[in-house]
Amino acid sequence: VSSKAERAHSTMMNADMDAVEAENQVELEEKTRLINQVLELQHTLEDLSARVDAVKEENLKLKSENQVLGQYIENLMSASSVFQTTDTKSKRK
């Protein structure tokens, strides 16, 4: 009787250990999945940050170019008689 009880107890212990091991495996897989998801999100954030930096740099470059073009157009307009204001009073004097 003692032998049967020991085998039954041993079988139950093995079943419990198998259940714990299976639970640990599920937890390990979940942790691995979450770690991979975090790493993927970090890479995405790095990519987005690099893109923002590139857009900021391009924006500054375009602003500078626009200032140069604006000054150029202003200079052309001031040099052209077509855009000169006519002041008839000063011409009569």
PDB file of N, CA and C in Angstrom:
ATOM      1  N   VAL A   1       0.840  -1.193   0.000  1.00  0.00           N
ATOM      2  CA  VAL A   1       0.000   0.000   0.000  1.00  0.00           C
ATOM      3  C   VAL A   1       0.877   1.245   0.000  1.00  0.00           C
ATOM      4  N   SER A   2       1.918   1.173   0.766  1.00  0.00           N
ATOM      5  CA  SER A   2       2.825   2.309   0.879  1.00  0.00           C
ATOM      6  C   SER A   2       3.466   2.617  -0.469  1.00  0.00           C
ATOM      7  N   SER A   3       3.802   1.589  -1.204  1.00  0.00           N
ATOM      8  CA  SER A   3       4.428   1.759  -2.507  1.00  0.00           C
ATOM      9  C   SER A   3       3.468   2.434  -3.486  1.00  0.00           C
ATOM     10  N   LYS A   4       2.194   1.991  -3.462  1.00  0.00           N
ATOM     11  CA  LYS A   4       1.189   2.606  -4.340  1.00  0.00           C
ATOM     12  C   LYS A   4       1.001   4.079  -3.987  1.00  0.00           C
ATOM     13  N   ALA A   5       0.962   4.374  -2.715  1.00  0.00           N
ATOM     14  CA  ALA A   5       0.778   5.749  -2.258  1.00  0.00           C
ATOM     15  C   ALA A   5       1.968   6.603  -2.672  1.00  0.00           C
ATOM     16  N   GLU A   6       3.163   6.026  -2.563  1.00  0.00           N
ATOM     17  CA  GLU A   6       4.355   6.781  -2.962  1.00  0.00           C
ATOM     18  C   GLU A   6       4.361   7.046  -4.459  1.00  0.00           C
ATOM     19  N   ARG A   7       3.963   6.027  -5.257  1.00  0.00           N
ATOM     20  CA  ARG A   7       3.897   6.214  -6.711  1.00  0.00           C
ATOM     21  C   ARG A   7       2.837   7.246  -7.074  1.00  0.00           C
ATOM     22  N   ALA A   8       1.698   7.174  -6.398  1.00  0.00           N
ATOM     23  CA  ALA A   8       0.629   8.146  -6.668  1.00  0.00           C
ATOM     24  C   ALA A   8       1.100   9.548  -6.302  1.00  0.00           C
ATOM     25  N   HIS A   9       1.756   9.634  -5.154  1.00  0.00           N
ATOM     26  CA  HIS A   9       2.272  10.928  -4.714  1.00  0.00           C
ATOM     27  C   HIS A   9       3.337  11.435  -5.696  1.00  0.00           C
ATOM     28  N   SER A  10       4.200  10.553  -6.140  1.00  0.00           N
ATOM     29  CA  SER A  10       5.238  10.897  -7.091  1.00  0.00           C
ATOM     30  C   SER A  10       4.627  11.350  -8.421  1.00  0.00           C
ATOM     31  N   THR A  11       3.592  10.650  -8.848  1.00  0.00           N
ATOM     32  CA  THR A  11       2.908  11.013 -10.094  1.00  0.00           C
ATOM     33  C   THR A  11       2.275  12.392  -9.969  1.00  0.00           C
ATOM     34  N   MET A  12       1.654  12.650  -8.830  1.00  0.00           N
ATOM     35  CA  MET A  12       1.034  13.956  -8.597  1.00  0.00           C
ATOM     36  C   MET A  12       2.096  15.055  -8.561  1.00  0.00           C
ATOM     37  N   MET A  13       3.222  14.752  -7.925  1.00  0.00           N
ATOM     38  CA  MET A  13       4.315  15.733  -7.857  1.00  0.00           C
ATOM     39  C   MET A  13       4.843  16.035  -9.262  1.00  0.00           C
ATOM     40  N   ASN A  14       4.999  14.987 -10.071  1.00  0.00           N
ATOM     41  CA  ASN A  14       5.468  15.176 -11.447  1.00  0.00           C
ATOM     42  C   ASN A  14       4.469  16.000 -12.253  1.00  0.00           C
ATOM     43  N   ALA A  15       3.195  15.737 -12.064  1.00  0.00           N
ATOM     44  CA  ALA A  15       2.152  16.489 -12.761  1.00  0.00           C
ATOM     45  C   ALA A  15       2.187  17.953 -12.330  1.00  0.00           C
ATOM     46  N   ASP A  16       2.361  18.187 -11.030  1.00  0.00           N
ATOM     47  CA  ASP A  16       2.455  19.561 -10.535  1.00  0.00           C
ATOM     48  C   ASP A  16       3.684  20.261 -11.107  1.00  0.00           C
ATOM     49  N   MET A  17       4.795  19.534 -11.146  1.00  0.00           N
ATOM     50  CA  MET A  17       6.026  20.112 -11.688  1.00  0.00           C
ATOM     51  C   MET A  17       5.877  20.406 -13.180  1.00  0.00           C
ATOM     52  N   ASP A  18       5.208  19.522 -13.892  1.00  0.00           N
ATOM     53  CA  ASP A  18       4.960  19.744 -15.317  1.00  0.00           C
ATOM     54  C   ASP A  18       4.090  20.989 -15.514  1.00  0.00           C
ATOM     55  N   ALA A  19       3.084  21.149 -14.663  1.00  0.00           N
ATOM     56  CA  ALA A  19       2.197  22.314 -14.761  1.00  0.00           C
ATOM     57  C   ALA A  19       2.973  23.599 -14.483  1.00  0.00           C
ATOM     58  N   VAL A  20       3.822  23.572 -13.473  1.00  0.00           N
ATOM     59  CA  VAL A  20       4.639  24.742 -13.143  1.00  0.00           C
ATOM     60  C   VAL A  20       5.596  25.040 -14.293  1.00  0.00           C
ATOM     61  N   GLU A  21       6.195  23.999 -14.835  1.00  0.00           N
ATOM     62  CA  GLU A  21       7.119  24.181 -15.952  1.00  0.00           C
ATOM     63  C   GLU A  21       6.401  24.763 -17.164  1.00  0.00           C
ATOM     64  N   ALA A  22       5.198  24.281 -17.439  1.00  0.00           N
ATOM     65  CA  ALA A  22       4.414  24.803 -18.561  1.00  0.00           C
ATOM     66  C   ALA A  22       4.060  26.271 -18.314  1.00  0.00           C
ATOM     67  N   GLU A  23       3.698  26.601 -17.096  1.00  0.00           N
ATOM     68  CA  GLU A  23       3.370  27.985 -16.744  1.00  0.00           C
ATOM     69  C   GLU A  23       4.601  28.882 -16.889  1.00  0.00           C
ATOM     70  N   ASN A  24       5.742  28.375 -16.444  1.00  0.00           N
ATOM     71  CA  ASN A  24       6.994  29.127 -16.594  1.00  0.00           C
ATOM     72  C   ASN A  24       7.328  29.340 -18.066  1.00  0.00           C
ATOM     73  N   GLN A  25       7.080  28.339 -18.875  1.00  0.00           N
ATOM     74  CA  GLN A  25       7.350  28.448 -20.309  1.00  0.00           C
ATOM     75  C   GLN A  25       6.450  29.518 -20.936  1.00  0.00           C
ATOM     76  N   VAL A  26       5.179  29.543 -20.535  1.00  0.00           N
ATOM     77  CA  VAL A  26       4.240  30.550 -21.052  1.00  0.00           C
ATOM     78  C   VAL A  26       4.700  31.946 -20.635  1.00  0.00           C
ATOM     79  N   GLU A  27       5.110  32.080 -19.368  1.00  0.00           N
ATOM     80  CA  GLU A  27       5.595  33.375 -18.875  1.00  0.00           C
ATOM     81  C   GLU A  27       6.850  33.802 -19.624  1.00  0.00           C
ATOM     82  N   LEU A  28       7.751  32.875 -19.865  1.00  0.00           N
ATOM     83  CA  LEU A  28       8.981  33.172 -20.591  1.00  0.00           C
ATOM     84  C   LEU A  28       8.676  33.629 -22.021  1.00  0.00           C
ATOM     85  N   GLU A  29       7.745  32.954 -22.672  1.00  0.00           N
ATOM     86  CA  GLU A  29       7.358  33.334 -24.033  1.00  0.00           C
ATOM     87  C   GLU A  29       6.719  34.719 -24.042  1.00  0.00           C
ATOM     88  N   GLU A  30       5.895  35.016 -23.039  1.00  0.00           N
ATOM     89  CA  GLU A  30       5.249  36.325 -22.943  1.00  0.00           C
ATOM     90  C   GLU A  30       6.303  37.416 -22.708  1.00  0.00           C
ATOM     91  N   LYS A  31       7.260  37.146 -21.821  1.00  0.00           N
ATOM     92  CA  LYS A  31       8.331  38.107 -21.567  1.00  0.00           C
ATOM     93  C   LYS A  31       9.151  38.342 -22.831  1.00  0.00           C
ATOM     94  N   THR A  32       9.457  37.273 -23.535  1.00  0.00           N
ATOM     95  CA  THR A  32      10.225  37.394 -24.778  1.00  0.00           C
ATOM     96  C   THR A  32       9.459  38.225 -25.802  1.00  0.00           C
ATOM     97  N   ARG A  33       8.162  37.969 -25.908  1.00  0.00           N
ATOM     98  CA  ARG A  33       7.315  38.721 -26.848  1.00  0.00           C
ATOM     99  C   ARG A  33       7.303  40.209 -26.474  1.00  0.00           C
ATOM    100  N   LEU A  34       7.164  40.495 -25.192  1.00  0.00           N
ATOM    101  CA  LEU A  34       7.128  41.889 -24.744  1.00  0.00           C
ATOM    102  C   LEU A  34       8.473  42.582 -24.967  1.00  0.00           C
ATOM    103  N   ILE A  35       9.563  41.876 -24.701  1.00  0.00           N
ATOM    104  CA  ILE A  35      10.896  42.448 -24.928  1.00  0.00           C
ATOM    105  C   ILE A  35      11.080  42.763 -26.409  1.00  0.00           C
ATOM    106  N   ASN A  36      10.676  41.835 -27.266  1.00  0.00           N
ATOM    107  CA  ASN A  36      10.789  42.077 -28.705  1.00  0.00           C
ATOM    108  C   ASN A  36       9.936  43.259 -29.137  1.00  0.00           C
ATOM    109  N   GLN A  37       8.750  43.386 -28.550  1.00  0.00           N
ATOM    110  CA  GLN A  37       7.862  44.503 -28.876  1.00  0.00           C
ATOM    111  C   GLN A  37       8.488  45.825 -28.425  1.00  0.00           C
ATOM    112  N   VAL A  38       9.078  45.845 -27.234  1.00  0.00           N
ATOM    113  CA  VAL A  38       9.743  47.052 -26.736  1.00  0.00           C
ATOM    114  C   VAL A  38      10.908  47.425 -27.642  1.00  0.00           C
ATOM    115  N   LEU A  39      11.701  46.450 -28.030  1.00  0.00           N
ATOM    116  CA  LEU A  39      12.834  46.723 -28.925  1.00  0.00           C
ATOM    117  C   LEU A  39      12.363  47.282 -30.269  1.00  0.00           C
ATOM    118  N   GLU A  40      11.294  46.718 -30.790  1.00  0.00           N
ATOM    119  CA  GLU A  40      10.741  47.204 -32.059  1.00  0.00           C
ATOM    120  C   GLU A  40      10.259  48.645 -31.919  1.00  0.00           C
ATOM    121  N   LEU A  41       9.595  48.934 -30.793  1.00  0.00           N
ATOM    122  CA  LEU A  41       9.126  50.299 -30.559  1.00  0.00           C
ATOM    123  C   LEU A  41      10.298  51.270 -30.390  1.00  0.00           C
ATOM    124  N   GLN A  42      11.367  50.819 -29.756  1.00  0.00           N
ATOM    125  CA  GLN A  42      12.560  51.665 -29.614  1.00  0.00           C
ATOM    126  C   GLN A  42      13.151  51.990 -30.980  1.00  0.00           C
ATOM    127  N   HIS A  43      13.226  50.987 -31.850  1.00  0.00           N
ATOM    128  CA  HIS A  43      13.760  51.214 -33.196  1.00  0.00           C
ATOM    129  C   HIS A  43      12.858  52.176 -33.973  1.00  0.00           C
ATOM    130  N   THR A  44      11.555  52.009 -33.815  1.00  0.00           N
ATOM    131  CA  THR A  44      10.614  52.904 -34.487  1.00  0.00           C
ATOM    132  C   THR A  44      10.790  54.334 -33.987  1.00  0.00           C
ATOM    133  N   LEU A  45      10.945  54.478 -32.677  1.00  0.00           N
ATOM    134  CA  LEU A  45      11.156  55.805 -32.095  1.00  0.00           C
ATOM    135  C   LEU A  45      12.456  56.426 -32.602  1.00  0.00           C
ATOM    136  N   GLU A  46      13.510  55.636 -32.681  1.00  0.00           N
ATOM    137  CA  GLU A  46      14.787  56.134 -33.210  1.00  0.00           C
ATOM    138  C   GLU A  46      14.625  56.588 -34.657  1.00  0.00           C
ATOM    139  N   ASP A  47      13.908  55.793 -35.455  1.00  0.00           N
ATOM    140  CA  ASP A  47      13.679  56.151 -36.860  1.00  0.00           C
ATOM    141  C   ASP A  47      12.883  57.450 -36.971  1.00  0.00           C
ATOM    142  N   LEU A  48      11.833  57.572 -36.152  1.00  0.00           N
ATOM    143  CA  LEU A  48      11.014  58.780 -36.180  1.00  0.00           C
ATOM    144  C   LEU A  48      11.816  59.997 -35.724  1.00  0.00           C
ATOM    145  N   SER A  49      12.626  59.815 -34.717  1.00  0.00           N
ATOM    146  CA  SER A  49      13.455  60.913 -34.216  1.00  0.00           C
ATOM    147  C   SER A  49      14.441  61.376 -35.285  1.00  0.00           C
ATOM    148  N   ALA A  50      15.046  60.427 -35.972  1.00  0.00           N
ATOM    149  CA  ALA A  50      15.973  60.767 -37.057  1.00  0.00           C
ATOM    150  C   ALA A  50      15.231  61.498 -38.177  1.00  0.00           C
ATOM    151  N   ARG A  51      14.024  61.070 -38.467  1.00  0.00           N
ATOM    152  CA  ARG A  51      13.213  61.714 -39.511  1.00  0.00           C
ATOM    153  C   ARG A  51      12.864  63.147 -39.114  1.00  0.00           C
ATOM    154  N   VAL A  52      12.509  63.348 -37.844  1.00  0.00           N
ATOM    155  CA  VAL A  52      12.196  64.697 -37.354  1.00  0.00           C
ATOM    156  C   VAL A  52      13.418  65.597 -37.485  1.00  0.00           C
ATOM    157  N   ASP A  53      14.583  65.081 -37.119  1.00  0.00           N
ATOM    158  CA  ASP A  53      15.815  65.864 -37.246  1.00  0.00           C
ATOM    159  C   ASP A  53      16.080  66.236 -38.702  1.00  0.00           C
ATOM    160  N   ALA A  54      15.876  65.285 -39.599  1.00  0.00           N
ATOM    161  CA  ALA A  54      16.096  65.541 -41.029  1.00  0.00           C
ATOM    162  C   ALA A  54      15.121  66.601 -41.549  1.00  0.00           C
ATOM    163  N   VAL A  55      13.868  66.526 -41.113  1.00  0.00           N
ATOM    164  CA  VAL A  55      12.862  67.497 -41.553  1.00  0.00           C
ATOM    165  C   VAL A  55      13.186  68.887 -40.995  1.00  0.00           C
ATOM    166  N   LYS A  56      13.626  68.948 -39.739  1.00  0.00           N
ATOM    167  CA  LYS A  56      14.014  70.240 -39.159  1.00  0.00           C
ATOM    168  C   LYS A  56      15.168  70.858 -39.954  1.00  0.00           C
ATOM    169  N   GLU A  57      16.153  70.037 -40.274  1.00  0.00           N
ATOM    170  CA  GLU A  57      17.301  70.517 -41.042  1.00  0.00           C
ATOM    171  C   GLU A  57      16.872  71.018 -42.418  1.00  0.00           C
ATOM    172  N   GLU A  58      16.006  70.267 -43.078  1.00  0.00           N
ATOM    173  CA  GLU A  58      15.504  70.663 -44.398  1.00  0.00           C
ATOM    174  C   GLU A  58      14.702  71.955 -44.286  1.00  0.00           C
ATOM    175  N   ASN A  59      13.923  72.086 -43.228  1.00  0.00           N
ATOM    176  CA  ASN A  59      13.119  73.285 -43.009  1.00  0.00           C
ATOM    177  C   ASN A  59      14.012  74.516 -42.849  1.00  0.00           C
ATOM    178  N   LEU A  60      15.072  74.390 -42.059  1.00  0.00           N
ATOM    179  CA  LEU A  60      15.999  75.510 -41.882  1.00  0.00           C
ATOM    180  C   LEU A  60      16.655  75.892 -43.210  1.00  0.00           C
ATOM    181  N   LYS A  61      17.029  74.882 -43.994  1.00  0.00           N
ATOM    182  CA  LYS A  61      17.654  75.126 -45.299  1.00  0.00           C
ATOM    183  C   LYS A  61      16.691  75.875 -46.224  1.00  0.00           C
ATOM    184  N   LEU A  62      15.427  75.437 -46.236  1.00  0.00           N
ATOM    185  CA  LEU A  62      14.430  76.086 -47.090  1.00  0.00           C
ATOM    186  C   LEU A  62      14.134  77.509 -46.629  1.00  0.00           C
ATOM    187  N   LYS A  63      14.100  77.735 -45.326  1.00  0.00           N
ATOM    188  CA  LYS A  63      13.885  79.094 -44.816  1.00  0.00           C
ATOM    189  C   LYS A  63      15.000  80.013 -45.284  1.00  0.00           C
ATOM    190  N   SER A  64      16.230  79.517 -45.189  1.00  0.00           N
ATOM    191  CA  SER A  64      17.379  80.306 -45.618  1.00  0.00           C
ATOM    192  C   SER A  64      17.298  80.614 -47.113  1.00  0.00           C
ATOM    193  N   GLU A  65      16.950  79.614 -47.900  1.00  0.00           N
ATOM    194  CA  GLU A  65      16.813  79.816 -49.349  1.00  0.00           C
ATOM    195  C   GLU A  65      15.706  80.810 -49.660  1.00  0.00           C
ATOM    196  N   ASN A  66      14.605  80.723 -48.916  1.00  0.00           N
ATOM    197  CA  ASN A  66      13.494  81.658 -49.122  1.00  0.00           C
ATOM    198  C   ASN A  66      13.911  83.090 -48.802  1.00  0.00           C
ATOM    199  N   GLN A  67      14.724  83.264 -47.762  1.00  0.00           N
ATOM    200  CA  GLN A  67      15.207  84.606 -47.428  1.00  0.00           C
ATOM    201  C   GLN A  67      16.078  85.156 -48.554  1.00  0.00           C
ATOM    202  N   VAL A  68      16.958  84.327 -49.081  1.00  0.00           N
ATOM    203  CA  VAL A  68      17.822  84.752 -50.183  1.00  0.00           C
ATOM    204  C   VAL A  68      16.979  85.117 -51.399  1.00  0.00           C
ATOM    205  N   LEU A  69      16.013  84.269 -51.725  1.00  0.00           N
ATOM    206  CA  LEU A  69      15.149  84.552 -52.884  1.00  0.00           C
ATOM    207  C   LEU A  69      14.318  85.812 -52.668  1.00  0.00           C
ATOM    208  N   GLY A  70      13.814  85.988 -51.457  1.00  0.00           N
ATOM    209  CA  GLY A  70      13.033  87.187 -51.144  1.00  0.00           C
ATOM    210  C   GLY A  70      13.867  88.441 -51.309  1.00  0.00           C
ATOM    211  N   GLN A  71      15.087  88.409 -50.834  1.00  0.00           N
ATOM    212  CA  GLN A  71      15.984  89.557 -50.979  1.00  0.00           C
ATOM    213  C   GLN A  71      16.303  89.807 -52.448  1.00  0.00           C
ATOM    214  N   TYR A  72      16.524  88.731 -53.193  1.00  0.00           N
ATOM    215  CA  TYR A  72      16.817  88.851 -54.628  1.00  0.00           C
ATOM    216  C   TYR A  72      15.645  89.495 -55.360  1.00  0.00           C
ATOM    217  N   ILE A  73      14.431  89.028 -55.068  1.00  0.00           N
ATOM    218  CA  ILE A  73      13.234  89.588 -55.725  1.00  0.00           C
ATOM    219  C   ILE A  73      13.062  91.057 -55.339  1.00  0.00           C
ATOM    220  N   GLU A  74      13.288  91.353 -54.080  1.00  0.00           N
ATOM    221  CA  GLU A  74      13.179  92.740 -53.629  1.00  0.00           C
ATOM    222  C   GLU A  74      14.181  93.629 -54.361  1.00  0.00           C
ATOM    223  N   ASN A  75      15.393  93.142 -54.511  1.00  0.00           N
ATOM    224  CA  ASN A  75      16.418  93.907 -55.241  1.00  0.00           C
ATOM    225  C   ASN A  75      16.033  94.095 -56.705  1.00  0.00           C
ATOM    226  N   LEU A  76      15.510  93.042 -57.339  1.00  0.00           N
ATOM    227  CA  LEU A  76      15.079  93.168 -58.741  1.00  0.00           C
ATOM    228  C   LEU A  76      13.959  94.184 -58.885  1.00  0.00           C
ATOM    229  N   MET A  77      13.011  94.124 -57.952  1.00  0.00           N
ATOM    230  CA  MET A  77      11.878  95.047 -58.024  1.00  0.00           C
ATOM    231  C   MET A  77      12.334  96.486 -57.809  1.00  0.00           C
ATOM    232  N   SER A  78      13.259  96.712 -56.910  1.00  0.00           N
ATOM    233  CA  SER A  78      13.715  98.086 -56.656  1.00  0.00           C
ATOM    234  C   SER A  78      14.552  98.594 -57.827  1.00  0.00           C
ATOM    235  N   ALA A  79      15.201  97.700 -58.554  1.00  0.00           N
ATOM    236  CA  ALA A  79      16.009  98.114 -59.708  1.00  0.00           C
ATOM    237  C   ALA A  79      15.169  98.316 -60.962  1.00  0.00           C
ATOM    238  N   SER A  80      13.968  97.809 -60.987  1.00  0.00           N
ATOM    239  CA  SER A  80      13.129  97.883 -62.182  1.00  0.00           C
ATOM    240  C   SER A  80      12.231  99.120 -62.106  1.00  0.00           C
ATOM    241  N   SER A  81      12.167  99.845 -63.216  1.00  0.00           N
ATOM    242  CA  SER A  81      11.314 101.038 -63.250  1.00  0.00           C
ATOM    243  C   SER A  81       9.837 100.664 -63.232  1.00  0.00           C
ATOM    244  N   VAL A  82       9.494  99.472 -63.613  1.00  0.00           N
ATOM    245  CA  VAL A  82       8.096  99.043 -63.637  1.00  0.00           C
ATOM    246  C   VAL A  82       7.513  99.061 -62.228  1.00  0.00           C
ATOM    247  N   PHE A  83       8.334  98.742 -61.238  1.00  0.00           N
ATOM    248  CA  PHE A  83       7.843  98.661 -59.874  1.00  0.00           C
ATOM    249  C   PHE A  83       8.105  99.933 -59.062  1.00  0.00           C
ATOM    250  N   GLN A  84       8.676 100.936 -59.698  1.00  0.00           N
ATOM    251  CA  GLN A  84       8.942 102.188 -58.988  1.00  0.00           C
ATOM    252  C   GLN A  84       7.634 102.945 -58.803  1.00  0.00           C
ATOM    253  N   THR A  85       7.495 103.555 -57.647  1.00  0.00           N
ATOM    254  CA  THR A  85       6.298 104.373 -57.423  1.00  0.00           C
ATOM    255  C   THR A  85       6.497 105.684 -58.153  1.00  0.00           C
ATOM    256  N   THR A  86       5.440 106.187 -58.738  1.00  0.00           N
ATOM    257  CA  THR A  86       5.518 107.469 -59.446  1.00  0.00           C
ATOM    258  C   THR A  86       5.044 108.553 -58.515  1.00  0.00           C
ATOM    259  N   ASP A  87       5.859 109.532 -58.374  1.00  0.00           N
ATOM    260  CA  ASP A  87       5.528 110.664 -57.516  1.00  0.00           C
ATOM    261  C   ASP A  87       5.456 111.886 -58.415  1.00  0.00           C
ATOM    262  N   THR A  88       4.267 112.240 -58.861  1.00  0.00           N
ATOM    263  CA  THR A  88       4.106 113.330 -59.822  1.00  0.00           C
ATOM    264  C   THR A  88       4.453 114.672 -59.232  1.00  0.00           C
ATOM    265  N   LYS A  89       4.265 114.862 -57.949  1.00  0.00           N
ATOM    266  CA  LYS A  89       4.585 116.137 -57.318  1.00  0.00           C
ATOM    267  C   LYS A  89       6.076 116.427 -57.377  1.00  0.00           C
ATOM    268  N   SER A  90       6.903 115.407 -57.113  1.00  0.00           N
ATOM    269  CA  SER A  90       8.349 115.641 -57.109  1.00  0.00           C
ATOM    270  C   SER A  90       8.866 115.847 -58.526  1.00  0.00           C
ATOM    271  N   LYS A  91       8.234 115.282 -59.534  1.00  0.00           N
ATOM    272  CA  LYS A  91       8.679 115.425 -60.918  1.00  0.00           C
ATOM    273  C   LYS A  91       8.366 116.840 -61.430  1.00  0.00           C
ATOM    274  N   ARG A  92       7.289 117.439 -60.930  1.00  0.00           N
ATOM    275  CA  ARG A  92       6.888 118.778 -61.405  1.00  0.00           C
ATOM    276  C   ARG A  92       7.793 119.860 -60.846  1.00  0.00           C
ATOM    277  N   LYS A  93       8.377 119.607 -59.691  1.00  0.00           N
ATOM    278  CA  LYS A  93       9.162 120.657 -59.050  1.00  0.00           C
ATOM    279  C   LYS A  93      10.421 120.907 -59.727  1.00  0.00           C
TER     280      LYS A  93
END
